[in-house]
Amino acid sequence: TYMCKFKYSDSEIYQSSVVVVVRLASIVPETKAYISTNAGFSITCTFAGGETPGGVSWTRGEKALETGKEDYTLTYTTQTKKAELSKTNPSSADDGVYKCKFYDGDRR
């Protein structure tokens, strides 16, 4: 909660407060590893704000990811504000931190 308070010389005080809600992503605890052939994985990000973002970009580490390259498929639906990254035939080289970033309009 942020508060702004003004005090005037005649002892009148004006104050206003605003509550800022920040949503954080939660990290799922590690689970047991398993091996499956011809598998894939899917990661979903959902925008929880009132606005509708113009798009989303995905990165793994510092590398930008694109649909069709390295078996990635990236989708974004404005109606549900949901972005999905999927990868077919993953390998240990695909290990890393994946991040989604929503943007407005053409800004990335």
Coordinates of N, CA and C in Angstrom, one line a residue, residues 33-105:
A33 N 12.3 -37.4 -12.3 CA 12.6 -37.4 -13.7 C 12.2 -38.8 -14.3
Y34 N 11.8 -38.8 -15.5 CA 11.5 -40.0 -16.2 C 11.8 -39.8 -17.7
I35 N 12.0 -40.9 -18.4 CA 12.3 -40.9 -19.8 C 11.1 -41.4 -20.6
S36 N 10.8 -40.7 -21.7 CA 9.8 -41.2 -22.6 C 10.2 -40.8 -24.0
T37 N 10.1 -41.8 -24.9 CA 10.4 -41.5 -26.3 C 9.3 -40.8 -27.0
N38 N 9.6 -40.1 -28.1 CA 8.6 -39.4 -28.9 C 7.7 -38.5 -28.0
A39 N 8.3 -37.9 -27.0 CA 7.6 -37.1 -26.1 C 7.7 -35.6 -26.5
G40 N 7.1 -34.8 -25.7 CA 7.2 -33.3 -25.9 C 6.8 -32.7 -24.6
F41 N 6.9 -31.3 -24.5 CA 6.5 -30.6 -23.3 C 5.7 -29.4 -23.8
S42 N 5.0 -28.8 -22.8 CA 4.2 -27.6 -23.1 C 4.3 -26.8 -21.8
I43 N 4.5 -25.5 -22.0 CA 4.5 -24.5 -21.0 C 3.4 -23.4 -21.3
T44 N 2.7 -23.0 -20.3 CA 1.6 -22.0 -20.5 C 1.8 -20.8 -19.6
C45 N 1.6 -19.6 -20.1 CA 1.6 -18.4 -19.3 C 0.3 -17.7 -19.6
T46 N -0.4 -17.3 -18.5 CA -1.6 -16.6 -18.6 C -1.5 -15.2 -18.0
F47 N -1.9 -14.1 -18.8 CA -1.8 -12.8 -18.3 C -3.0 -12.5 -17.4
A48 N -2.8 -12.0 -16.2 CA -3.8 -11.8 -15.2 C -4.3 -10.4 -15.1
G49 N -3.8 -9.5 -15.8 CA -4.2 -8.1 -15.7 C -5.5 -7.8 -16.5
G50 N -6.0 -6.6 -16.3 CA -7.2 -6.2 -17.0 C -7.1 -5.9 -18.5
E51 N -5.9 -5.5 -18.9 CA -5.6 -5.2 -20.3 C -5.4 -6.5 -21.1
T52 N -5.5 -6.3 -22.4 CA -5.2 -7.5 -23.2 C -3.9 -7.2 -24.0
P53 N -2.8 -7.9 -23.7 CA -1.5 -7.7 -24.3 C -1.6 -7.9 -25.8
G54 N -0.8 -7.3 -26.6 CA -0.8 -7.4 -28.0 C -0.1 -8.7 -28.5
G55 N 0.8 -9.2 -27.6 CA 1.5 -10.4 -28.0 C 2.4 -10.9 -26.8
V56 N 3.2 -11.9 -27.1 CA 4.1 -12.5 -26.1 C 5.3 -13.0 -26.8
S57 N 6.5 -12.8 -26.1 CA 7.7 -13.4 -26.6 C 8.2 -14.4 -25.6
W58 N 9.0 -15.4 -26.1 CA 9.5 -16.5 -25.3 C 11.0 -16.5 -25.4
T59 N 11.7 -16.8 -24.3 CA 13.1 -17.0 -24.3 C 13.5 -18.2 -23.5
R60 N 14.6 -18.8 -23.8 CA 15.3 -19.8 -23.0 C 16.6 -19.3 -22.7
G61 N 16.9 -18.9 -21.5 CA 18.1 -18.2 -21.1 C 18.1 -16.9 -21.8
E62 N 19.1 -16.6 -22.6 CA 19.1 -15.3 -23.4 C 18.6 -15.4 -24.8
K63 N 18.3 -16.7 -25.2 CA 17.9 -17.0 -26.6 C 16.5 -16.8 -26.9
A64 N 16.1 -16.0 -27.9 CA 14.7 -15.8 -28.3 C 14.3 -17.1 -29.0
L65 N 13.0 -17.5 -28.8 CA 12.5 -18.7 -29.4 C 11.5 -18.3 -30.5
E66 N 11.4 -19.1 -31.5 CA 10.5 -18.8 -32.6 C 9.8 -20.1 -33.0
T67 N 8.5 -19.9 -33.5 CA 7.8 -21.1 -34.0 C 8.5 -21.7 -35.2
G68 N 8.5 -23.0 -35.3 CA 9.1 -23.7 -36.4 C 10.6 -23.9 -36.3
K69 N 11.3 -23.2 -35.4 CA 12.7 -23.4 -35.3 C 12.9 -24.3 -34.1
E70 N 13.8 -25.3 -34.3 CA 14.1 -26.3 -33.2 C 12.9 -27.0 -32.6
D71 N 11.9 -27.3 -33.4 CA 10.7 -28.0 -33.0 C 9.8 -27.2 -32.0
Y72 N 9.9 -25.9 -31.9 CA 9.1 -25.1 -31.0 C 7.8 -24.7 -31.8
T73 N 6.7 -24.6 -31.0 CA 5.5 -24.0 -31.5 C 5.0 -23.0 -30.4
L74 N 4.8 -21.8 -30.8 CA 4.4 -20.7 -29.9 C 3.0 -20.2 -30.3
T75 N 2.1 -20.2 -29.4 CA 0.8 -19.7 -29.7 C 0.4 -18.7 -28.6
Y76 N -0.5 -17.7 -29.0 CA -1.1 -16.7 -28.1 C -2.5 -16.5 -28.5
T77 N -3.4 -16.5 -27.5 CA -4.8 -16.3 -27.8 C -5.2 -15.1 -27.0
T78 N -5.6 -14.0 -27.7 CA -6.0 -12.7 -27.0 C -7.3 -12.9 -26.1
Q79 N -8.2 -13.7 -26.6 CA -9.4 -13.9 -25.8 C -9.2 -14.4 -24.4
T80 N -8.3 -15.4 -24.3 CA -8.0 -16.0 -23.0 C -6.8 -15.4 -22.3
K81 N -6.0 -14.6 -23.1 CA -4.8 -14.0 -22.6 C -3.8 -15.1 -22.2
K82 N -3.8 -16.2 -23.0 CA -3.0 -17.3 -22.7 C -2.0 -17.6 -23.8
A83 N -0.7 -17.8 -23.4 CA 0.4 -18.1 -24.3 C 0.9 -19.5 -24.0
E84 N 1.2 -20.2 -25.1 CA 1.7 -21.6 -24.9 C 2.9 -21.8 -25.8
L85 N 3.9 -22.4 -25.1 CA 5.1 -22.9 -25.8 C 5.1 -24.4 -25.8
S86 N 5.3 -25.0 -26.9 CA 5.4 -26.5 -26.9 C 6.6 -26.9 -27.7
K87 N 7.2 -28.0 -27.4 CA 8.4 -28.5 -28.0 C 8.2 -30.0 -28.2
T88 N 8.5 -30.4 -29.5 CA 8.5 -31.9 -29.7 C 9.9 -32.4 -29.7
N89 N 10.0 -33.6 -29.4 CA 11.3 -34.3 -29.4 C 12.4 -33.6 -28.6
P90 N 12.1 -33.2 -27.3 CA 13.1 -32.5 -26.5 C 14.3 -33.4 -26.1
S91 N 15.4 -32.7 -25.9 CA 16.6 -33.4 -25.4 C 17.2 -32.7 -24.2
S92 N 18.2 -33.2 -23.6 CA 18.8 -32.6 -22.5 C 19.4 -31.2 -22.8
A93 N 19.6 -30.9 -24.1 CA 20.1 -29.6 -24.6 C 19.0 -28.5 -24.4
D94 N 17.7 -29.0 -24.2 CA 16.6 -28.1 -24.1 C 16.4 -27.7 -22.6
D95 N 17.3 -28.1 -21.7 CA 17.2 -27.8 -20.3 C 17.4 -26.3 -20.2
G96 N 16.8 -25.7 -19.2 CA 17.0 -24.3 -19.0 C 15.8 -23.5 -18.4
V97 N 16.0 -22.2 -18.2 CA 14.9 -21.4 -17.7 C 14.2 -20.8 -18.9
Y98 N 12.9 -21.1 -19.0 CA 12.0 -20.5 -20.1 C 11.2 -19.4 -19.5
K99 N 11.2 -18.3 -20.2 CA 10.4 -17.1 -19.8 C 9.5 -16.6 -20.9
C100 N 8.3 -16.2 -20.4 CA 7.4 -15.5 -21.4 C 7.3 -14.0 -21.0
K101 N 7.2 -13.2 -21.9 CA 7.1 -11.7 -21.7 C 5.9 -11.2 -22.6
F102 N 4.9 -10.7 -21.9 CA 3.8 -10.1 -22.6 C 4.1 -8.7 -23.0
Y103 N 3.7 -8.2 -24.2 CA 3.9 -6.9 -24.6 C 2.7 -6.3 -25.3
D104 N 2.7 -4.9 -25.3 CA 1.5 -4.2 -25.9 C 1.9 -3.8 -27.3
G105 N 1.0 -4.0 -28.3 CA 1.2 -3.7 -29.6 C 2.4 -4.4 -30.2

